[in-house]
Amino acid sequence: MIDDRKRSWFDGIVWTAAAVYLAMLVDTAQAADHRYAVDDATYQSECGSCHVAYPPALLGAGTWREIMRGLDRHFGTDASVGDSAHAEIKAYLEAGAGRPRSAASTMRISDSPWFRKEHREVDTATWKSPAVKSAANCGACHRQAEQGDFSERNLVVPRRESR
Amino acid sequence: MKIRTQGAFFALLFLAAAAAAEVPADYLRSLDTAARADAAGFAGFSAARGAAWFSSSHGTDWSCTTCHTANPLGGGKHATTGRAIAPLAPAANPERLTETAKIEKWFKRNCNDVLGRACTAAEKGDVIAYLTSLNQ
């Protein structure tokens, strides 16, 4: 009796650990590949006209919701969209949202420890060069960023400005 | 170019429609009606006024040219993100100014950013007259 109960506890723990481990493996594999789905035409045309249509997986659902709530004051600009586009984009971002990565206070992907770690080899001069200028300008180095492909294979860091 | 009568306005409309730039006629007409309602002495849109307005600053850090450059026939660059912006002038980019909802969406956003308020119908009409007057 007691043995049975112990065994079922043990089984539960083993299965939970296995599930967590598998989830971590999948997550790591996706992160290591640096390819993300960005496949909503409305999202791409509405948001992608001012900046790269960032992969939904790079922010948590709560942060996306907050961003969508304040589009008329979007990082210093008015980025309002029509009502139907707003609903579609919000649903798309929430459905594809990832683990919360960024500090909710800034809502910027580039402020997350994850982003800083991934870009630790990029020096200040490169960030400031006219070809890059902003951390929002993913396409300056990630040539396939528009397609959600941030893999190292498609990475070309522009030459720094000569001083 | 000064247009003094409504007849001349519709002649311009016809010319605009005949050129590559096909600004929706009913949109231009609604701007014209609104501009007349705003100012009794309104005498039609002016490309020259639009050109001056396009390159002046309006009390914020940005003007139209900050992102679109002083040459709307060429491409621009978003002031904060560095994202490439396709030319604004229909002569260089036939897709521009062809869809009322799109034109209005961008006026709403960009007027807020550049003027800190909505643009008037006269300002919109003038800048459209300017952009459609440009030729490569």
mmCIF file of C-alpha atoms in Angstrom:
data_model
loop_
_atom_site.group_PDB
_atom_site.id
_atom_site.type_symbol
_atom_site.label_atom_id
_atom_site.label_comp_id
_atom_site.label_asym_id
_atom_site.label_seq_id
_atom_site.Cartn_x
_atom_site.Cartn_y
_atom_site.Cartn_z
ATOM 1 C CA MET A 1 0.000 0.000 0.000
ATOM 2 C CA ILE A 2 2.582 2.512 1.172
ATOM 3 C CA ASP A 3 4.964 1.329 -1.512
ATOM 4 C CA ASP A 4 2.323 1.872 -4.171
ATOM 5 C CA ARG A 5 1.697 5.395 -2.995
ATOM 6 C CA LYS A 6 5.410 6.111 -2.910
ATOM 7 C CA ARG A 7 5.808 4.710 -6.384
ATOM 8 C CA SER A 8 3.044 6.863 -7.838
ATOM 9 C CA TRP A 9 4.625 9.943 -6.214
ATOM 10 C CA PHE A 10 7.969 8.948 -7.684
ATOM 11 C CA ASP A 11 6.419 8.369 -11.108
ATOM 12 C CA GLY A 12 4.786 11.758 -10.963
ATOM 13 C CA ILE A 13 8.060 13.441 -10.168
ATOM 14 C CA VAL A 14 9.933 11.573 -12.899
ATOM 15 C CA TRP A 15 7.331 12.400 -15.537
ATOM 16 C CA THR A 16 7.183 16.058 -14.534
ATOM 17 C CA ALA A 17 10.963 16.310 -14.649
ATOM 18 C CA ALA A 18 11.003 14.637 -18.061
ATOM 19 C CA ALA A 19 8.355 17.023 -19.380
ATOM 20 C CA VAL A 20 10.204 20.076 -18.060
ATOM 21 C CA TYR A 21 13.454 18.801 -19.548
ATOM 22 C CA LEU A 22 11.822 18.194 -22.933
ATOM 23 C CA ALA A 23 10.254 21.654 -22.911
ATOM 24 C CA MET A 24 13.651 23.156 -22.144
ATOM 25 C CA LEU A 25 15.254 21.189 -24.972
ATOM 26 C CA VAL A 26 12.672 22.414 -27.470
ATOM 27 C CA ASP A 27 13.070 25.969 -26.221
ATOM 28 C CA THR A 28 16.856 25.802 -26.453
ATOM 29 C CA ALA A 29 16.702 24.290 -29.933
ATOM 30 C CA GLN A 30 14.438 27.089 -31.125
ATOM 31 C CA ALA A 31 16.593 29.759 -29.530
ATOM 32 C CA ALA A 32 19.806 28.263 -30.916
ATOM 33 C CA ASP A 33 18.359 28.159 -34.414
ATOM 34 C CA HIS A 34 17.295 31.809 -34.207
ATOM 35 C CA ARG A 35 14.503 31.332 -36.705
ATOM 36 C CA TYR A 36 11.049 32.478 -35.726
ATOM 37 C CA ALA A 37 7.659 32.477 -37.359
ATOM 38 C CA VAL A 38 6.524 35.904 -38.605
ATOM 39 C CA ASP A 39 3.638 35.107 -40.901
ATOM 40 C CA ASP A 40 0.727 37.489 -40.586
ATOM 41 C CA ALA A 41 0.313 39.814 -43.563
ATOM 42 C CA THR A 42 -1.526 42.496 -41.562
ATOM 43 C CA TYR A 43 1.088 42.482 -38.801
ATOM 44 C CA GLN A 44 3.889 42.631 -41.330
ATOM 45 C CA SER A 45 2.429 45.474 -43.368
ATOM 46 C CA GLU A 46 1.116 47.577 -40.471
ATOM 47 C CA CYS A 47 4.005 47.211 -38.027
ATOM 48 C CA GLY A 48 6.694 46.336 -40.541
ATOM 49 C CA SER A 49 6.492 49.705 -42.312
ATOM 50 C CA CYS A 50 8.389 51.468 -39.508
ATOM 51 C CA HIS A 51 10.490 48.649 -38.063
ATOM 52 C CA VAL A 52 11.181 44.983 -38.592
ATOM 53 C CA ALA A 53 8.054 42.982 -37.808
ATOM 54 C CA TYR A 54 9.555 41.520 -34.649
ATOM 55 C CA PRO A 55 8.860 37.831 -34.042
ATOM 56 C CA PRO A 56 5.911 37.484 -31.617
ATOM 57 C CA ALA A 57 7.921 34.890 -29.673
ATOM 58 C CA LEU A 58 10.376 37.559 -28.496
ATOM 59 C CA LEU A 59 7.976 39.110 -25.979
ATOM 60 C CA GLY A 60 5.468 37.712 -23.515
ATOM 61 C CA ALA A 61 1.718 38.016 -24.120
ATOM 62 C CA GLY A 62 1.330 40.576 -21.328
ATOM 63 C CA THR A 63 3.919 42.884 -22.879
ATOM 64 C CA TRP A 64 2.335 42.599 -26.337
ATOM 65 C CA ARG A 65 -1.032 43.465 -24.825
ATOM 66 C CA GLU A 66 0.446 46.519 -23.163
ATOM 67 C CA ILE A 67 2.106 47.610 -26.411
ATOM 68 C CA MET A 68 -1.152 47.209 -28.315
ATOM 69 C CA ARG A 69 -2.953 49.295 -25.679
ATOM 70 C CA GLY A 70 -0.698 52.284 -26.259
ATOM 71 C CA LEU A 71 -0.110 52.393 -30.023
ATOM 72 C CA ASP A 72 -0.921 56.098 -30.192
ATOM 73 C CA ARG A 73 2.104 56.697 -27.940
ATOM 74 C CA HIS A 74 4.374 53.993 -29.302
ATOM 75 C CA PHE A 75 7.981 54.633 -28.195
ATOM 76 C CA GLY A 76 7.623 58.323 -29.005
ATOM 77 C CA THR A 77 5.483 58.087 -32.127
ATOM 78 C CA ASP A 78 1.845 57.678 -33.035
ATOM 79 C CA ALA A 79 1.513 54.181 -34.483
ATOM 80 C CA SER A 80 -2.284 53.888 -34.413
ATOM 81 C CA VAL A 81 -3.920 51.336 -36.688
ATOM 82 C CA GLY A 82 -7.559 50.818 -37.660
ATOM 83 C CA ASP A 83 -9.859 48.805 -35.385
ATOM 84 C CA SER A 84 -9.958 45.602 -37.419
ATOM 85 C CA ALA A 85 -6.199 45.601 -37.987
ATOM 86 C CA HIS A 86 -5.723 46.232 -34.267
ATOM 87 C CA ALA A 87 -7.815 43.212 -33.283
ATOM 88 C CA GLU A 88 -6.097 40.946 -35.801
ATOM 89 C CA ILE A 89 -2.572 42.005 -34.825
ATOM 90 C CA LYS A 90 -3.296 41.721 -31.097
ATOM 91 C CA ALA A 91 -4.670 38.188 -31.495
ATOM 92 C CA TYR A 92 -1.711 37.183 -33.659
ATOM 93 C CA LEU A 93 0.867 38.527 -31.201
ATOM 94 C CA GLU A 94 -0.809 36.944 -28.191
ATOM 95 C CA ALA A 95 -1.083 33.570 -29.899
ATOM 96 C CA GLY A 96 2.581 33.566 -30.877
ATOM 97 C CA ALA A 97 3.938 35.197 -27.708
ATOM 98 C CA GLY A 98 6.873 33.598 -25.978
ATOM 99 C CA ARG A 99 8.192 33.498 -22.446
ATOM 100 C CA PRO A 100 8.247 36.948 -20.891
ATOM 101 C CA ARG A 101 11.756 38.146 -21.671
ATOM 102 C CA SER A 102 11.747 41.858 -21.262
ATOM 103 C CA ALA A 103 11.391 44.072 -18.237
ATOM 104 C CA ALA A 104 7.748 45.097 -18.343
ATOM 105 C CA SER A 105 8.690 48.664 -17.482
ATOM 106 C CA THR A 106 10.366 49.398 -20.821
ATOM 107 C CA MET A 107 8.636 46.851 -23.061
ATOM 108 C CA ARG A 108 11.673 46.893 -25.344
ATOM 109 C CA ILE A 109 12.980 43.594 -26.678
ATOM 110 C CA SER A 110 16.448 45.144 -26.668
ATOM 111 C CA ASP A 111 16.316 45.796 -22.922
ATOM 112 C CA SER A 112 16.051 42.141 -21.993
ATOM 113 C CA PRO A 113 19.023 40.289 -20.473
ATOM 114 C CA TRP A 114 18.520 37.718 -23.225
ATOM 115 C CA PHE A 115 18.994 40.348 -25.962
ATOM 116 C CA ARG A 116 22.076 41.785 -24.262
ATOM 117 C CA LYS A 117 23.631 38.370 -23.899
ATOM 118 C CA GLU A 118 23.002 37.513 -27.552
ATOM 119 C CA HIS A 119 24.597 40.811 -28.637
ATOM 120 C CA ARG A 120 27.488 40.882 -26.178
ATOM 121 C CA GLU A 121 30.046 40.711 -28.991
ATOM 122 C CA VAL A 122 28.707 43.845 -30.699
ATOM 123 C CA ASP A 123 30.750 46.891 -29.653
ATOM 124 C CA THR A 124 29.481 50.438 -29.077
ATOM 125 C CA ALA A 125 31.003 51.822 -32.282
ATOM 126 C CA THR A 126 29.080 49.287 -34.346
ATOM 127 C CA TRP A 127 25.809 50.127 -32.585
ATOM 128 C CA LYS A 128 26.435 53.825 -33.251
ATOM 129 C CA SER A 129 27.520 53.488 -36.888
ATOM 130 C CA PRO A 130 25.149 55.142 -39.387
ATOM 131 C CA ALA A 131 24.348 51.755 -40.899
ATOM 132 C CA VAL A 132 22.956 50.513 -37.581
ATOM 133 C CA LYS A 133 22.041 53.554 -35.452
ATOM 134 C CA SER A 134 19.373 51.764 -33.441
ATOM 135 C CA ALA A 135 18.886 48.394 -31.785
ATOM 136 C CA ALA A 136 15.516 48.390 -33.555
ATOM 137 C CA ASN A 137 17.299 48.214 -36.911
ATOM 138 C CA CYS A 138 17.644 44.403 -36.910
ATOM 139 C CA GLY A 139 18.001 44.296 -40.693
ATOM 140 C CA ALA A 140 21.304 46.195 -40.565
ATOM 141 C CA CYS A 141 23.017 42.929 -39.599
ATOM 142 C CA HIS A 142 20.353 40.229 -39.718
ATOM 143 C CA ARG A 143 19.780 40.307 -43.446
ATOM 144 C CA GLN A 144 16.772 37.989 -43.309
ATOM 145 C CA ALA A 145 15.185 39.591 -40.226
ATOM 146 C CA GLU A 146 12.048 40.446 -42.203
ATOM 147 C CA GLN A 147 11.408 36.724 -42.554
ATOM 148 C CA GLY A 148 12.075 36.042 -38.862
ATOM 149 C CA ASP A 149 15.452 34.502 -39.663
ATOM 150 C CA PHE A 150 18.058 35.695 -37.153
ATOM 151 C CA SER A 151 20.419 32.764 -37.722
ATOM 152 C CA GLU A 152 24.156 33.378 -37.750
ATOM 153 C CA ARG A 153 24.315 32.143 -41.326
ATOM 154 C CA ASN A 154 22.477 35.267 -42.453
ATOM 155 C CA LEU A 155 24.363 37.626 -40.199
ATOM 156 C CA VAL A 156 26.564 40.347 -41.707
ATOM 157 C CA VAL A 157 27.901 42.995 -39.317
ATOM 158 C CA PRO A 158 28.492 46.231 -41.259
ATOM 159 C CA ARG A 159 31.933 47.811 -41.197
ATOM 160 C CA ARG A 160 32.377 50.506 -38.650
ATOM 161 C CA GLU A 161 32.694 54.105 -39.707
ATOM 162 C CA SER A 162 36.347 55.101 -40.097
ATOM 163 C CA ARG A 163 37.416 57.639 -37.531
ATOM 164 C CA MET B 1 0.188 77.458 -59.284
ATOM 165 C CA LYS B 2 -2.944 79.152 -57.991
ATOM 166 C CA ILE B 3 -6.322 77.665 -58.589
ATOM 167 C CA ARG B 4 -9.098 80.175 -58.141
ATOM 168 C CA THR B 5 -12.253 78.412 -59.210
ATOM 169 C CA GLN B 6 -13.852 75.132 -58.510
ATOM 170 C CA GLY B 7 -13.763 74.395 -62.232
ATOM 171 C CA ALA B 8 -10.006 74.676 -62.212
ATOM 172 C CA PHE B 9 -9.897 72.356 -59.220
ATOM 173 C CA PHE B 10 -11.768 69.663 -61.093
ATOM 174 C CA ALA B 11 -9.521 70.177 -64.107
ATOM 175 C CA LEU B 12 -6.578 69.506 -61.808
ATOM 176 C CA LEU B 13 -8.383 66.460 -60.455
ATOM 177 C CA PHE B 14 -8.739 65.179 -63.985
ATOM 178 C CA LEU B 15 -5.069 65.795 -64.691
ATOM 179 C CA ALA B 16 -4.072 64.056 -61.475
ATOM 180 C CA ALA B 17 -6.215 61.075 -62.385
ATOM 181 C CA ALA B 18 -4.731 60.943 -65.878
ATOM 182 C CA ALA B 19 -1.188 60.903 -64.500
ATOM 183 C CA ALA B 20 0.313 57.908 -62.712
ATOM 184 C CA ALA B 21 -0.829 59.281 -59.368
ATOM 185 C CA GLU B 22 -4.395 58.291 -58.833
ATOM 186 C CA VAL B 23 -5.420 60.002 -55.656
ATOM 187 C CA PRO B 24 -9.029 58.905 -55.040
ATOM 188 C CA ALA B 25 -11.213 61.669 -56.509
ATOM 189 C CA ASP B 26 -13.833 61.508 -53.763
ATOM 190 C CA TYR B 27 -11.105 61.883 -51.126
ATOM 191 C CA LEU B 28 -9.733 65.023 -52.791
ATOM 192 C CA ARG B 29 -13.270 66.361 -53.113
ATOM 193 C CA SER B 30 -13.920 65.802 -49.393
ATOM 194 C CA LEU B 31 -10.671 67.605 -48.527
ATOM 195 C CA ASP B 32 -11.686 70.492 -50.769
ATOM 196 C CA THR B 33 -15.131 70.729 -49.153
ATOM 197 C CA ALA B 34 -13.621 70.636 -45.662
ATOM 198 C CA ALA B 35 -11.001 73.267 -46.543
ATOM 199 C CA ARG B 36 -13.731 75.588 -47.859
ATOM 200 C CA ALA B 37 -15.727 75.089 -44.680
ATOM 201 C CA ASP B 38 -12.627 75.905 -42.576
ATOM 202 C CA ALA B 39 -11.727 79.145 -44.385
ATOM 203 C CA ALA B 40 -14.092 81.350 -46.357
ATOM 204 C CA GLY B 41 -11.350 82.641 -48.643
ATOM 205 C CA PHE B 42 -9.977 79.196 -49.547
ATOM 206 C CA ALA B 43 -9.004 79.223 -53.221
ATOM 207 C CA GLY B 44 -7.872 75.670 -53.917
ATOM 208 C CA PHE B 45 -4.863 73.617 -52.980
ATOM 209 C CA SER B 46 -1.370 74.775 -53.783
ATOM 210 C CA ALA B 47 1.634 72.602 -54.583
ATOM 211 C CA ALA B 48 3.944 75.523 -53.718
ATOM 212 C CA ARG B 49 2.380 75.910 -50.298
ATOM 213 C CA GLY B 50 2.589 72.149 -49.824
ATOM 214 C CA ALA B 51 6.290 72.159 -50.723
ATOM 215 C CA ALA B 52 7.066 74.872 -48.175
ATOM 216 C CA TRP B 53 4.983 73.146 -45.509
ATOM 217 C CA PHE B 54 6.631 69.793 -46.226
ATOM 218 C CA SER B 55 10.098 71.109 -45.441
ATOM 219 C CA SER B 56 9.297 73.459 -42.554
ATOM 220 C CA SER B 57 9.405 72.542 -38.918
ATOM 221 C CA HIS B 58 6.185 72.707 -36.956
ATOM 222 C CA GLY B 59 7.256 73.004 -33.364
ATOM 223 C CA THR B 60 8.520 69.468 -32.777
ATOM 224 C CA ASP B 61 11.876 67.779 -33.350
ATOM 225 C CA TRP B 62 10.680 66.300 -36.614
ATOM 226 C CA SER B 63 9.503 67.690 -39.928
ATOM 227 C CA CYS B 64 8.258 65.639 -42.893
ATOM 228 C CA THR B 65 11.760 65.738 -44.334
ATOM 229 C CA THR B 66 13.317 64.175 -41.227
ATOM 230 C CA CYS B 67 12.196 60.767 -42.453
ATOM 231 C CA HIS B 68 11.140 61.413 -46.055
ATOM 232 C CA THR B 69 14.105 63.711 -46.949
ATOM 233 C CA ALA B 70 13.778 66.944 -48.926
ATOM 234 C CA ASN B 71 13.381 64.881 -52.097
ATOM 235 C CA PRO B 72 10.151 62.841 -52.034
ATOM 236 C CA LEU B 73 11.168 61.219 -55.320
ATOM 237 C CA GLY B 74 13.899 59.391 -53.428
ATOM 238 C CA GLY B 75 13.643 57.024 -50.512
ATOM 239 C CA GLY B 76 13.886 57.985 -46.862
ATOM 240 C CA LYS B 77 14.718 56.442 -43.526
ATOM 241 C CA HIS B 78 12.763 56.215 -40.287
ATOM 242 C CA ALA B 79 14.290 58.696 -37.814
ATOM 243 C CA THR B 80 14.383 56.295 -34.873
ATOM 244 C CA THR B 81 14.493 52.786 -36.275
ATOM 245 C CA GLY B 82 16.527 53.430 -39.431
ATOM 246 C CA ARG B 83 13.980 51.429 -41.448
ATOM 247 C CA ALA B 84 14.046 52.248 -45.178
ATOM 248 C CA ILE B 85 11.027 54.236 -46.415
ATOM 249 C CA ALA B 86 9.974 54.011 -50.070
ATOM 250 C CA PRO B 87 9.588 57.285 -52.030
ATOM 251 C CA LEU B 88 6.473 59.342 -51.242
ATOM 252 C CA ALA B 89 5.942 60.909 -54.659
ATOM 253 C CA PRO B 90 3.643 58.818 -56.855
ATOM 254 C CA ALA B 91 5.904 59.528 -59.857
ATOM 255 C CA ALA B 92 8.587 57.452 -58.131
ATOM 256 C CA ASN B 93 6.269 55.054 -56.337
ATOM 257 C CA PRO B 94 2.898 54.485 -58.068
ATOM 258 C CA GLU B 95 1.391 52.831 -54.983
ATOM 259 C CA ARG B 96 1.492 56.075 -53.014
ATOM 260 C CA LEU B 97 -1.679 58.106 -52.404
ATOM 261 C CA THR B 98 -3.956 55.587 -54.078
ATOM 262 C CA GLU B 99 -5.931 54.405 -51.047
ATOM 263 C CA THR B 100 -7.985 56.765 -48.887
ATOM 264 C CA ALA B 101 -7.759 54.666 -45.699
ATOM 265 C CA LYS B 102 -3.995 54.416 -46.025
ATOM 266 C CA ILE B 103 -3.534 58.131 -46.710
ATOM 267 C CA GLU B 104 -5.669 59.027 -43.698
ATOM 268 C CA LYS B 105 -3.915 56.520 -41.446
ATOM 269 C CA TRP B 106 -0.529 58.041 -42.213
ATOM 270 C CA PHE B 107 -1.765 61.626 -41.906
ATOM 271 C CA LYS B 108 -3.147 60.760 -38.463
ATOM 272 C CA ARG B 109 0.113 59.215 -37.264
ATOM 273 C CA ASN B 110 2.576 61.560 -38.885
ATOM 274 C CA CYS B 111 0.725 64.829 -38.248
ATOM 275 C CA ASN B 112 0.644 63.886 -34.572
ATOM 276 C CA ASP B 113 4.382 63.207 -34.626
ATOM 277 C CA VAL B 114 5.386 66.272 -36.644
ATOM 278 C CA LEU B 115 2.804 68.891 -35.652
ATOM 279 C CA GLY B 116 1.548 67.527 -32.357
ATOM 280 C CA ARG B 117 -2.003 67.816 -33.715
ATOM 281 C CA ALA B 118 -4.152 66.639 -36.619
ATOM 282 C CA CYS B 119 -3.463 68.238 -40.008
ATOM 283 C CA THR B 120 -6.112 70.491 -41.500
ATOM 284 C CA ALA B 121 -7.824 69.583 -44.771
ATOM 285 C CA ALA B 122 -5.965 72.474 -46.446
ATOM 286 C CA GLU B 123 -2.589 71.167 -45.249
ATOM 287 C CA LYS B 124 -3.384 67.670 -46.470
ATOM 288 C CA GLY B 125 -4.611 68.911 -49.850
ATOM 289 C CA ASP B 126 -1.584 71.150 -50.306
ATOM 290 C CA VAL B 127 0.932 68.428 -49.543
ATOM 291 C CA ILE B 128 -0.890 65.997 -51.845
ATOM 292 C CA ALA B 129 -0.828 68.657 -54.578
ATOM 293 C CA TYR B 130 2.910 69.035 -53.981
ATOM 294 C CA LEU B 131 3.667 65.313 -54.035
ATOM 295 C CA THR B 132 1.609 64.675 -57.162
ATOM 296 C CA SER B 133 3.209 67.665 -58.927
ATOM 297 C CA LEU B 134 6.674 66.103 -58.729
ATOM 298 C CA ASN B 135 8.095 64.436 -61.793
ATOM 299 C CA GLN B 136 11.173 62.363 -62.195
#
